[in-house]
Coordinates of C-alpha atoms and ligand atoms in Angstrom, one line a residue:
M20 CA 1.4 6.7 -19.9
P21 CA 0.1 3.3 -21.1
H22 CA -1.2 2.1 -17.7
M23 CA -3.2 5.0 -16.4
K24 CA -6.6 3.1 -16.7
Q25 CA -6.7 0.3 -14.2
P26 CA -6.8 0.8 -11.3
V27 CA -7.9 4.4 -11.2
M28 CA -6.0 6.9 -9.2
W29 CA -7.2 9.4 -6.6
E30 CA -5.4 12.1 -8.4
L31 CA -2.3 13.0 -10.5
P32 CA 0.9 13.4 -8.5
H33 CA 0.9 17.1 -7.8
W34 CA 4.6 17.5 -7.1
M35 CA 5.3 16.6 -10.7
M36 CA 3.1 19.3 -12.3
W37 CA 4.2 21.8 -9.6
L38 CA 7.9 21.3 -10.2
G39 CA 7.3 20.7 -13.9
G40 CA 6.0 24.3 -14.0
V41 CA 9.1 25.5 -12.2
L42 CA 11.5 23.6 -14.5
E43 CA 9.7 24.8 -17.7
E44 CA 9.9 28.4 -16.5
Q45 CA 13.7 27.8 -16.1
G46 CA 14.0 26.6 -19.7
Y47 CA 13.8 22.9 -19.2
H48 CA 11.2 21.8 -21.8
N49 CA 12.1 18.2 -22.4
L50 CA 10.1 16.7 -19.5
D51 CA 8.4 13.3 -19.4
V52 CA 6.7 11.1 -16.9
I53 CA 7.0 7.4 -16.5
D54 CA 4.0 5.6 -14.9
L55 CA 5.2 2.7 -12.8
Y56 CA 2.5 3.4 -10.2
T57 CA -0.8 2.2 -11.7
S58 CA 0.5 -0.9 -13.4
V59 CA 0.0 -4.2 -11.6
H60 CA 3.1 -5.4 -13.5
A61 CA 5.5 -3.1 -11.9
L62 CA 5.5 -5.1 -8.7
N63 CA 6.2 -8.8 -8.5
G64 CA 3.5 -9.6 -6.0
T65 CA 5.7 -9.4 -2.9
S66 CA 5.9 -5.7 -2.7
A67 CA 9.2 -5.7 -4.7
I68 CA 9.9 -4.3 -8.1
D69 CA 9.4 -6.5 -11.1
E70 CA 12.8 -5.8 -12.6
H71 CA 12.1 -7.2 -16.0
Y72 CA 9.0 -5.1 -16.5
V73 CA 10.6 -1.9 -15.1
R74 CA 13.6 -2.3 -17.3
G75 CA 11.3 -2.7 -20.3
V76 CA 9.4 0.5 -19.5
L77 CA 12.6 2.5 -18.8
R78 CA 14.0 1.3 -22.2
T79 CA 10.9 2.2 -24.0
H80 CA 11.2 5.8 -22.7
G81 CA 14.9 6.0 -23.6
G82 CA 17.6 7.4 -21.4
A83 CA 17.1 10.8 -19.8
G84 CA 19.7 13.2 -18.4
V85 CA 18.0 13.4 -15.0
Y86 CA 15.4 11.2 -13.2
L87 CA 13.4 12.7 -10.3
F88 CA 12.0 10.6 -7.5
S89 CA 9.6 11.6 -4.7
P90 CA 9.0 8.5 -2.6
M91 CA 6.9 8.2 0.5
T92 CA 8.1 6.1 3.4
P93 CA 6.4 2.8 2.6
N94 CA 7.5 2.9 -1.1
N95 CA 11.0 4.3 -0.5
H96 CA 12.6 0.9 -1.1
L97 CA 10.7 0.7 -4.5
A98 CA 12.0 4.1 -5.6
I99 CA 15.6 3.0 -4.7
A100 CA 15.1 -0.3 -6.6
I101 CA 14.0 1.7 -9.7
A102 CA 16.9 4.1 -9.3
R103 CA 19.3 1.1 -9.3
I104 CA 17.8 0.0 -12.6
V105 CA 18.1 3.5 -14.0
K106 CA 21.8 3.7 -13.1
D107 CA 22.4 0.2 -14.5
L108 CA 20.7 1.1 -17.8
Y109 CA 21.9 4.6 -18.1
P110 CA 25.0 5.2 -16.0
Q111 CA 25.5 8.7 -17.2
S112 CA 22.0 9.8 -16.0
K113 CA 21.6 11.6 -12.6
T114 CA 19.1 10.4 -10.1
I115 CA 17.7 13.1 -7.8
F116 CA 15.5 12.3 -4.7
G117 CA 13.3 14.8 -2.8
G118 CA 10.1 15.2 -0.9
V119 CA 8.6 14.1 2.4
M120 CA 10.7 10.9 3.0
S121 CA 14.0 11.8 1.3
T122 CA 14.2 15.1 3.3
P123 CA 14.3 13.6 6.8
A124 CA 16.2 10.5 5.5
H125 CA 18.6 12.6 3.4
E126 CA 21.7 11.1 4.8
T127 CA 20.9 7.5 4.4
T128 CA 19.3 8.2 1.0
A129 CA 22.5 10.0 -0.2
R130 CA 24.6 7.0 0.9
E131 CA 22.7 4.7 -1.5
P132 CA 25.0 4.3 -4.6
A133 CA 22.1 4.6 -7.0
V134 CA 21.1 8.0 -5.6
D135 CA 23.2 10.9 -6.9
F136 CA 21.6 13.8 -5.1
V137 CA 19.0 14.5 -2.4
V138 CA 17.3 17.9 -2.4
R139 CA 16.0 18.6 1.1
G140 CA 12.8 20.6 1.6
R141 CA 11.0 22.6 -1.0
G142 CA 12.3 22.2 -4.6
E143 CA 11.3 25.4 -6.4
V144 CA 14.8 27.0 -6.1
A145 CA 17.0 24.1 -5.1
L146 CA 16.1 21.8 -8.0
P147 CA 16.8 24.4 -10.8
A148 CA 20.0 25.5 -9.0
L149 CA 21.2 21.9 -9.0
L150 CA 20.3 21.3 -12.6
H151 CA 22.1 24.6 -13.6
A152 CA 25.2 23.5 -11.7
L153 CA 25.2 20.1 -13.3
E154 CA 24.6 21.5 -16.8
H155 CA 27.4 24.1 -16.5
D156 CA 29.7 22.0 -14.5
R157 CA 29.7 24.4 -11.5
D158 CA 30.8 23.7 -8.0
L159 CA 28.0 21.7 -6.3
Q160 CA 29.0 23.1 -2.9
S161 CA 27.2 26.3 -3.7
V162 CA 23.9 24.6 -4.3
G163 CA 21.6 24.9 -1.4
Q164 CA 19.5 22.2 0.4
L165 CA 21.7 19.5 -1.2
T166 CA 23.0 16.3 0.4
Y167 CA 25.2 14.0 -1.8
E168 CA 28.0 11.6 -1.5
D169 CA 31.4 12.6 -2.8
G170 CA 34.3 10.2 -2.7
G171 CA 32.8 8.2 0.2
T172 CA 31.8 11.3 2.3
V173 CA 28.3 12.5 2.6
R174 CA 28.3 16.3 2.0
Y175 CA 25.5 18.5 3.4
N176 CA 25.1 21.9 2.0
P177 CA 23.5 24.0 4.8
L178 CA 22.3 26.9 2.6
V179 CA 18.4 27.0 2.6
Y180 CA 16.8 29.2 0.0
P181 CA 13.9 31.4 1.0
D182 CA 10.5 29.9 0.2
V183 CA 8.9 31.2 -3.0
L184 CA 5.5 32.8 -2.1
P185 CA 2.5 31.3 -3.9
A186 CA 1.9 34.5 -5.9
H187 CA 5.4 34.1 -7.4
L188 CA 5.2 30.4 -8.2
P189 CA 4.9 29.5 -11.9
K190 CA 1.7 27.7 -12.9
D191 CA 1.6 24.0 -12.8
K192 CA 2.7 22.2 -16.0
I193 CA -0.7 20.8 -16.7
D194 CA 0.2 19.1 -20.0
L195 CA 2.7 16.8 -18.3
F196 CA 0.0 14.1 -18.4
P197 CA -2.1 13.2 -21.4
P198 CA -5.8 14.3 -21.5
E199 CA -7.0 10.7 -21.1
A200 CA -5.5 10.6 -17.6
G201 CA -8.5 12.8 -16.6
E202 CA -10.9 9.9 -17.2
H203 CA -9.3 7.8 -14.5
I204 CA -8.9 10.1 -11.5
R205 CA -11.2 11.0 -8.7
Y206 CA -10.4 14.7 -8.6
I207 CA -7.9 17.4 -9.4
R208 CA -5.9 18.9 -6.6
Q209 CA -5.8 22.6 -6.3
V210 CA -4.1 24.5 -3.5
Y211 CA -5.3 27.9 -2.3
G212 CA -3.5 28.3 1.1
L213 CA -0.1 26.8 1.2
G214 CA 1.5 25.7 4.5
C215 CA 0.1 24.6 7.9
P216 CA 0.7 26.5 11.2
Y217 CA 0.0 23.5 13.4
R218 CA 2.6 21.0 14.4
C219 CA 0.9 17.7 15.0
S220 CA 3.3 15.1 16.4
F221 CA 2.5 12.5 13.8
C222 CA 2.6 14.7 10.7
T223 CA 5.5 15.1 8.2
I224 CA 4.4 17.9 6.0
Q225 CA 7.0 20.4 7.3
T226 CA 8.7 20.3 3.9
I227 CA 6.1 22.7 2.6
G228 CA 6.4 25.3 5.4
Q229 CA 4.5 26.5 8.4
R230 CA 3.2 29.9 7.5
Q231 CA 0.1 29.8 5.4
H232 CA 0.3 31.9 2.3
Y233 CA -2.5 32.2 -0.3
F234 CA -2.4 32.0 -4.0
P235 CA -4.3 34.9 -5.7
V236 CA -7.9 33.9 -6.2
A237 CA -7.8 34.8 -9.9
R238 CA -4.9 32.4 -10.4
V239 CA -6.7 29.6 -8.6
L240 CA -9.7 30.0 -10.9
D241 CA -7.5 30.2 -14.0
E242 CA -5.6 27.1 -13.0
M243 CA -8.9 25.2 -12.4
D244 CA -10.1 26.2 -15.8
A245 CA -6.8 25.1 -17.4
Y246 CA -7.0 21.7 -15.6
R247 CA -10.6 21.2 -16.8
D248 CA -9.7 22.2 -20.4
R249 CA -7.2 19.4 -20.4
F250 CA -8.7 16.7 -18.3
G251 CA -12.5 17.3 -18.8
E252 CA -15.0 20.0 -18.0
Q253 CA -16.9 17.6 -15.6
H254 CA -13.9 17.6 -13.2
H255 CA -14.3 18.0 -9.5
F256 CA -11.5 19.5 -7.3
Y257 CA -9.9 18.7 -4.0
M258 CA -8.7 21.9 -2.3
G259 CA -5.3 20.8 -1.2
D260 CA -4.9 23.3 1.7
E261 CA -4.0 21.4 4.9
T262 CA -6.6 23.3 6.8
F263 CA -9.0 24.8 4.2
T264 CA -10.9 27.1 6.5
M265 CA -7.9 28.2 8.4
S266 CA -8.6 32.0 8.2
D267 CA -12.1 33.3 7.8
G268 CA -11.3 36.3 5.5
P269 CA -9.4 34.5 2.7
T270 CA -11.7 31.5 2.9
L271 CA -14.8 33.6 2.4
T272 CA -13.2 35.5 -0.5
L273 CA -12.5 32.3 -2.4
L274 CA -15.9 30.7 -1.6
D275 CA -17.7 33.9 -2.7
A276 CA -15.8 33.6 -6.0
F277 CA -16.7 30.0 -6.4
A278 CA -20.4 30.8 -5.6
A279 CA -20.4 33.6 -8.2
R280 CA -19.2 31.2 -10.8
G281 CA -21.5 28.5 -9.8
D282 CA -19.7 25.7 -11.7
I283 CA -17.2 24.5 -9.1
S284 CA -17.7 21.5 -6.9
F285 CA -14.9 20.5 -4.5
D286 CA -13.8 18.4 -1.5
A287 CA -11.6 19.8 1.2
Q288 CA -10.1 19.0 4.6
T289 CA -10.1 21.1 7.7
R290 CA -10.1 21.0 11.5
L291 CA -13.1 21.0 13.7
N292 CA -11.9 24.1 15.6
R293 CA -11.9 26.1 12.2
L294 CA -15.6 25.5 11.7
T295 CA -17.1 27.5 14.5
N296 CA -18.3 30.4 12.3
P297 CA -21.7 29.5 10.8
E298 CA -21.0 32.0 8.0
I299 CA -18.2 29.8 6.8
I300 CA -20.4 26.8 6.8
T301 CA -23.0 28.5 4.7
A302 CA -20.4 29.7 2.4
L303 CA -18.9 26.2 2.0
G304 CA -22.3 25.0 0.9
E305 CA -22.9 27.9 -1.5
G306 CA -19.4 27.7 -2.9
G307 CA -19.8 24.1 -4.0
C308 CA -18.2 22.1 -1.2
K309 CA -19.6 18.5 -1.5
W310 CA -17.3 16.6 0.9
L311 CA -15.4 17.8 3.9
E312 CA -12.8 15.8 5.7
I313 CA -12.3 16.5 9.4
G314 CA -10.0 15.0 11.9
I315 CA -12.4 14.6 14.8
E316 CA -11.0 11.4 16.4
T317 CA -8.9 13.1 19.0
S318 CA -11.6 15.4 20.2
V319 CA -13.8 12.4 20.8
E320 CA -11.0 10.4 22.3
D321 CA -9.3 13.0 24.4
T322 CA -12.5 14.1 26.1
S323 CA -14.2 10.7 26.5
E324 CA -15.4 11.8 30.0
R325 CA -16.9 14.9 28.7
F326 CA -18.1 13.1 25.6
K327 CA -20.4 11.1 27.8
Q328 CA -21.6 14.3 29.4
H329 CA -22.4 15.8 26.0
T330 CA -20.3 18.9 26.5
K331 CA -17.8 18.8 23.7
L332 CA -20.1 16.5 21.8
D333 CA -22.8 19.2 21.6
G334 CA -20.4 21.5 19.8
L335 CA -19.4 18.7 17.5
L336 CA -23.0 17.7 16.7
G337 CA -24.0 21.3 16.1
T338 CA -21.2 21.8 13.6
L339 CA -21.9 18.5 11.8
S340 CA -25.7 19.3 11.6
R341 CA -25.0 22.8 10.2
L342 CA -22.7 21.2 7.6
G343 CA -25.4 18.7 6.7
D344 CA -28.0 21.5 6.4
A345 CA -25.6 23.3 4.0
G346 CA -25.4 20.2 1.8
V347 CA -21.8 19.3 2.7
A348 CA -21.1 15.6 3.3
V349 CA -18.6 15.0 6.1
C350 CA -16.0 12.4 6.4
S351 CA -13.8 12.0 9.5
F352 CA -10.2 11.1 9.7
M353 CA -9.6 8.4 12.4
V354 CA -6.3 7.2 13.5
N355 CA -5.9 4.1 15.6
G356 CA -3.2 3.4 18.2
F357 CA -2.3 6.8 19.7
P358 CA -0.1 6.4 22.8
G359 CA -2.4 6.4 25.8
Q360 CA -5.1 4.4 24.0
T361 CA -6.0 1.0 25.3
L362 CA -7.6 -1.7 23.1
D363 CA -10.8 -0.8 24.8
T364 CA -10.6 3.0 24.1
M365 CA -9.7 2.2 20.5
K366 CA -12.8 0.1 20.1
K367 CA -14.9 2.8 21.7
S368 CA -13.6 5.4 19.4
V369 CA -14.6 3.4 16.4
E370 CA -18.0 2.7 17.9
Q371 CA -18.5 6.5 18.5
I372 CA -17.7 7.3 14.9
A373 CA -19.9 4.5 13.6
T374 CA -22.8 5.9 15.7
L375 CA -22.2 9.4 14.2
I376 CA -22.4 7.7 10.8
D377 CA -25.6 5.8 11.7
D378 CA -27.2 8.9 13.0
G379 CA -26.4 10.8 9.8
Y380 CA -24.0 13.3 11.3
L381 CA -21.1 11.8 9.3
Q382 CA -21.3 10.2 5.9
A383 CA -18.0 8.3 6.0
S384 CA -14.7 7.9 7.9
Y385 CA -11.2 7.1 6.9
F386 CA -9.5 4.8 9.3
A387 CA -5.7 4.4 9.5
Q388 CA -3.2 2.8 11.8
L389 CA -0.9 5.4 13.4
V390 CA 2.5 5.3 11.6
P391 CA 5.6 7.1 13.0
Y392 CA 6.9 8.4 9.7
P393 CA 10.5 9.7 9.6
G394 CA 10.4 13.4 10.0
S395 CA 7.5 13.3 12.5
E396 CA 8.0 14.1 16.2
I397 CA 6.8 10.6 17.2
Y398 CA 9.5 9.1 15.0
E399 CA 12.3 11.4 16.1
N400 CA 11.4 11.3 19.8
P401 CA 9.2 8.2 20.5
D402 CA 10.2 8.1 24.2
K403 CA 8.6 11.5 24.8
F404 CA 5.3 9.9 23.7
G405 CA 5.7 6.6 25.5
M406 CA 6.3 4.7 22.3
Q407 CA 9.0 2.2 21.5
L408 CA 9.8 1.7 17.8
L409 CA 10.2 -2.0 16.9
H410 CA 12.2 -1.7 13.7
K411 CA 13.1 0.6 10.8
D412 CA 12.0 -1.6 7.9
F413 CA 10.2 1.3 6.2
S414 CA 8.4 -1.0 3.8
R415 CA 6.3 -2.0 6.8
Y416 CA 5.6 1.6 7.9
H417 CA 2.1 1.5 6.4
E418 CA -1.3 2.7 7.6
D419 CA -2.9 -0.7 6.9
L420 CA -0.3 -2.8 8.6
P421 CA 0.3 -3.7 12.2
P422 CA 1.9 -0.9 14.2
V423 CA 5.7 -0.7 14.1
Y424 CA 5.8 0.4 17.8
T425 CA 4.4 -0.6 21.1
T426 CA 3.1 1.5 24.0
A427 CA 2.5 0.6 27.7
E428 CA -1.2 0.7 27.1
A429 CA -1.2 -1.5 24.0
P430 CA 1.9 -3.6 24.0
D431 CA 0.9 -6.2 21.4
P432 CA 0.9 -4.9 17.8
E433 CA -1.0 -7.9 16.5
E434 CA -3.9 -7.1 19.0
V435 CA -3.9 -3.5 18.0
H436 CA -4.1 -4.5 14.3
E437 CA -7.0 -6.8 15.1
V438 CA -8.8 -3.9 16.6
Y439 CA -8.0 -2.0 13.4
R440 CA -9.3 -4.8 11.2
Q441 CA -12.5 -5.1 13.2
G442 CA -12.8 -1.3 13.2
L443 CA -12.6 -1.2 9.4
M444 CA -15.5 -3.7 9.2
T445 CA -17.6 -1.7 11.8
L446 CA -17.1 1.5 9.9
G447 CA -17.6 -0.2 6.5
A448 CA -20.9 -1.6 7.7
A449 CA -22.0 1.8 9.1
M450 CA -21.1 3.5 5.8
S451 CA -22.9 0.9 3.7
R452 CA -26.0 1.4 5.8
S453 CA -26.0 5.2 5.7
V454 CA -24.4 6.7 2.6
P455 CA -27.2 6.2 0.0
T456 CA -29.9 7.5 2.4
A457 CA -27.8 10.1 4.1
S458 CA -27.2 12.0 0.9
G459 CA -30.8 11.2 -0.4
D460 CA -29.1 9.9 -3.5
S461 CA -26.9 7.1 -4.7
W462 CA -23.2 6.3 -4.6
N463 CA -23.0 8.0 -8.0
E464 CA -23.1 11.3 -6.2
Y465 CA -19.6 10.6 -5.0
G466 CA -18.4 9.6 -8.4
T467 CA -17.9 6.3 -10.2
F468 CA -14.4 6.2 -8.8
W469 CA -15.7 4.3 -5.8
K470 CA -17.0 1.4 -7.9
G471 CA -13.6 -0.1 -8.7
P472 CA -10.1 -0.4 -7.2
H473 CA -8.1 2.7 -6.8
V474 CA -4.5 3.7 -5.7
Ligands
B12_529 C1 -1.8 14.4 -2.4 C2 -1.3 13.3 -1.4 C3 -1.4 12.0 -1.8 C4 -2.0 11.6 -3.1 C5 -1.0 11.8 -4.3 C6 0.4 11.4 -4.0 C7 1.4 12.0 -4.9 N1 2.4 11.2 -5.2 O1 1.3 13.1 -5.3 C8 -2.4 10.1 -2.9 C9 -3.8 10.1 -2.5 C10 -2.2 9.1 -4.0 C11 -1.5 9.8 -1.7 C12 -1.2 8.5 -1.3 C13 -0.4 8.2 -0.2 N2 0.1 9.1 0.7 CO1 -0.1 11.0 0.6 N3 -0.2 12.8 0.6 C14 -0.7 13.7 -0.2 C15 -0.6 15.1 0.4 C16 -2.0 15.4 1.0 C17 -0.2 16.2 -0.5 C18 1.0 16.0 -1.3 C19 1.2 17.1 -2.3 O2 0.8 17.0 -3.4 N4 1.7 18.3 -1.9 C20 2.0 19.4 -2.7 C21 3.4 19.3 -3.3 C22 3.8 20.4 -4.2 O3 4.3 19.3 -2.1 P1 5.4 18.2 -1.9 O4 4.9 16.9 -2.4 O5 5.8 18.3 -0.5 O6 6.6 18.7 -2.8 C23 7.4 19.8 -2.5 C24 8.6 19.4 -1.7 O7 8.5 18.3 -0.8 C25 9.6 19.1 -2.8 N5 9.6 17.8 -3.5 C26 8.7 16.8 -3.5 N6 9.1 15.8 -4.3 C27 10.3 16.1 -4.8 C28 11.1 15.4 -5.7 C29 12.3 16.0 -6.1 C30 13.2 15.3 -7.0 C31 12.7 17.3 -5.6 C32 13.9 17.9 -6.0 C33 11.8 18.0 -4.7 C34 10.7 17.4 -4.3 O8 9.3 20.1 -3.8 C35 7.9 20.3 -3.8 C36 7.7 21.8 -4.0 O9 8.3 22.5 -3.0 C37 0.5 14.9 1.5 C38 0.4 15.8 2.7 C39 1.2 17.1 2.3 N7 0.5 18.2 2.4 O10 2.3 17.0 1.9 C40 0.3 13.4 1.9 C41 1.5 12.6 2.3 C42 2.6 12.9 1.4 N8 1.0 11.2 2.0 C43 1.5 10.4 2.9 C44 1.2 9.0 2.9 C45 1.7 8.2 4.0 C46 0.6 8.4 1.8 C47 0.3 6.9 1.6 C48 1.5 6.0 2.0 C49 -0.9 6.5 2.5 C50 -1.2 5.1 2.5 N9 -1.3 4.5 3.6 O11 -1.5 4.5 1.5 C51 -0.1 6.8 0.1 C52 1.1 6.3 -0.7 C53 0.8 6.3 -2.1 C54 1.9 5.7 -2.9 N10 2.0 4.5 -3.1 O12 2.8 6.5 -3.4 C55 2.3 11.1 4.0 C56 3.8 10.8 3.7 C57 4.5 10.5 5.0 C58 5.9 10.0 4.7 N11 6.8 10.7 5.4 O13 6.1 9.1 4.0 C59 1.9 12.6 3.8 C60 3.0 13.6 4.1 C61 0.7 12.8 4.7 C62 1.0 12.5 6.2 N12 0.3 11.4 6.7 O14 1.8 13.0 6.9 N13 -1.0 10.9 -1.1
SF4_530 S1 -1.9 16.9 10.7 FE1 -2.9 18.5 9.5 S2 -3.2 20.2 11.0 FE2 -1.6 18.8 11.9 S3 0.4 19.6 11.2 FE3 -0.3 18.1 9.7 S4 -1.4 19.2 8.1 FE4 -1.3 20.6 9.9

């Protein structure tokens, strides 16, 4: 891992430790990771792979039997470019793709000559099943969740394995990354409740399942300790549940355990409608929650009429105040360019969030351009939402780039992007005015991570 230092990363790629634990339990001990992510040399400056550099890194590591890839939409082309180099250098190696992009795009991905197999959906059973079949030269048609090309035909194995419940999942393979990696990450991801029961039209996390199941609390605490042992005792966590406060009972059980230990600090994300119980808010503060991310943009936007009359807003401000009183900093998720939004309502949305920051109700906000990722309902069925997709060049399906669709209300992507750029400046200005004073402390409270570039 020679390039883990600059720029720093938000976190280690969780799927690797997660599936690493699964593979190790199945007897695959010879696992390695190749970092082409944090090195500026891996790209040639035009969002394409620097082939010379990547070849060099792959040669240094030597050939492997199997290479695993988990691209997201905007970097899918980079993963495929790397797979081509792998196959060129080591033609006997197998390349296996999986995860949030390869699952909905399984067919086109499997058609790519450099991709040997696509594993759809969750990997805990399907990946070892594929590796066993390859190792023992078994019939691939019996391997579930597999899409692959065979003699010019794309084969789709329909069998889907039952999800492994969290209590039965092997522990993460924490030593997959060297201890020094811990010096250059913002936090360690830890999941308690796996799965999300909602179905937001823009979201693509369905690979992980819809019913929320919990890891046993003792296991969560053990794993946190193990991560800290390896990457540093000072480490802060990000609770990776999609909606951390989804169910009051299990949330309180975990937060009580955190409070009893007294040495855990963490960030989390949830929805506004899962924060109505004041007991939960108190427990969040006592359990060490320092930073809570909430998608509040749509409640502001959808109810703009009522917003003016302070009906919904009263509830929102009450919740945010209680969180502030409990010592929890709050960051909103804002998405620009939903169908139905005009340029004007987009601007208003930003201004409303900036006002909440100025007034100390919010400490920060993320701001992203809406992207119809493959697998989401708005990608599969854009007409239903009044959207027209302009192209399928996935390298431009990016939350910082102009929208890849138009709507009747906002037909010019460049104008929408301009609102986005101005919005970033408005929110940035509000945050720089408010963060040091809102917390009563300095930026250091949020970690030195923010001082430099991060990916
Ligand atoms: C943590 C996270 C990050 C982290 C770490 C990323 C990482 N590589 O681990 C950071 C902050 C860096 C990040 C960045 C981005 N992210 Co992100 N991220 C997530 C998040 C919240 C959790 C992912 C996770 O760790 N899940 C837990 C693991 C265990 O689940 P999993 O990855 O799904 O893996 C399971 C299966 O999918 C499968 N599987 C996964 N990979 C593979 C590979 C193989 C070979 C096999 C067999 C199986 C397999 O097996 C696993 C176990 O069952 C997801 C939302 C979500 N809940 O999925 C978004 C998500 C993945 N991110 C998303 C996006 C868009 C991004 C960014 C592009 C945002 C941006 N504009 O910059 C960047 C891209 C960064 C980059 N260049 O790669 C989107 C992806 C949408 C899409 N279809 O492409 C998601 C789904 C959120 C969303 N908006 O819907 N992200
Ligand atoms: S956006 Fe959040 S709440 Fe909605 S489906 Fe995705 S993870 Fe669940």
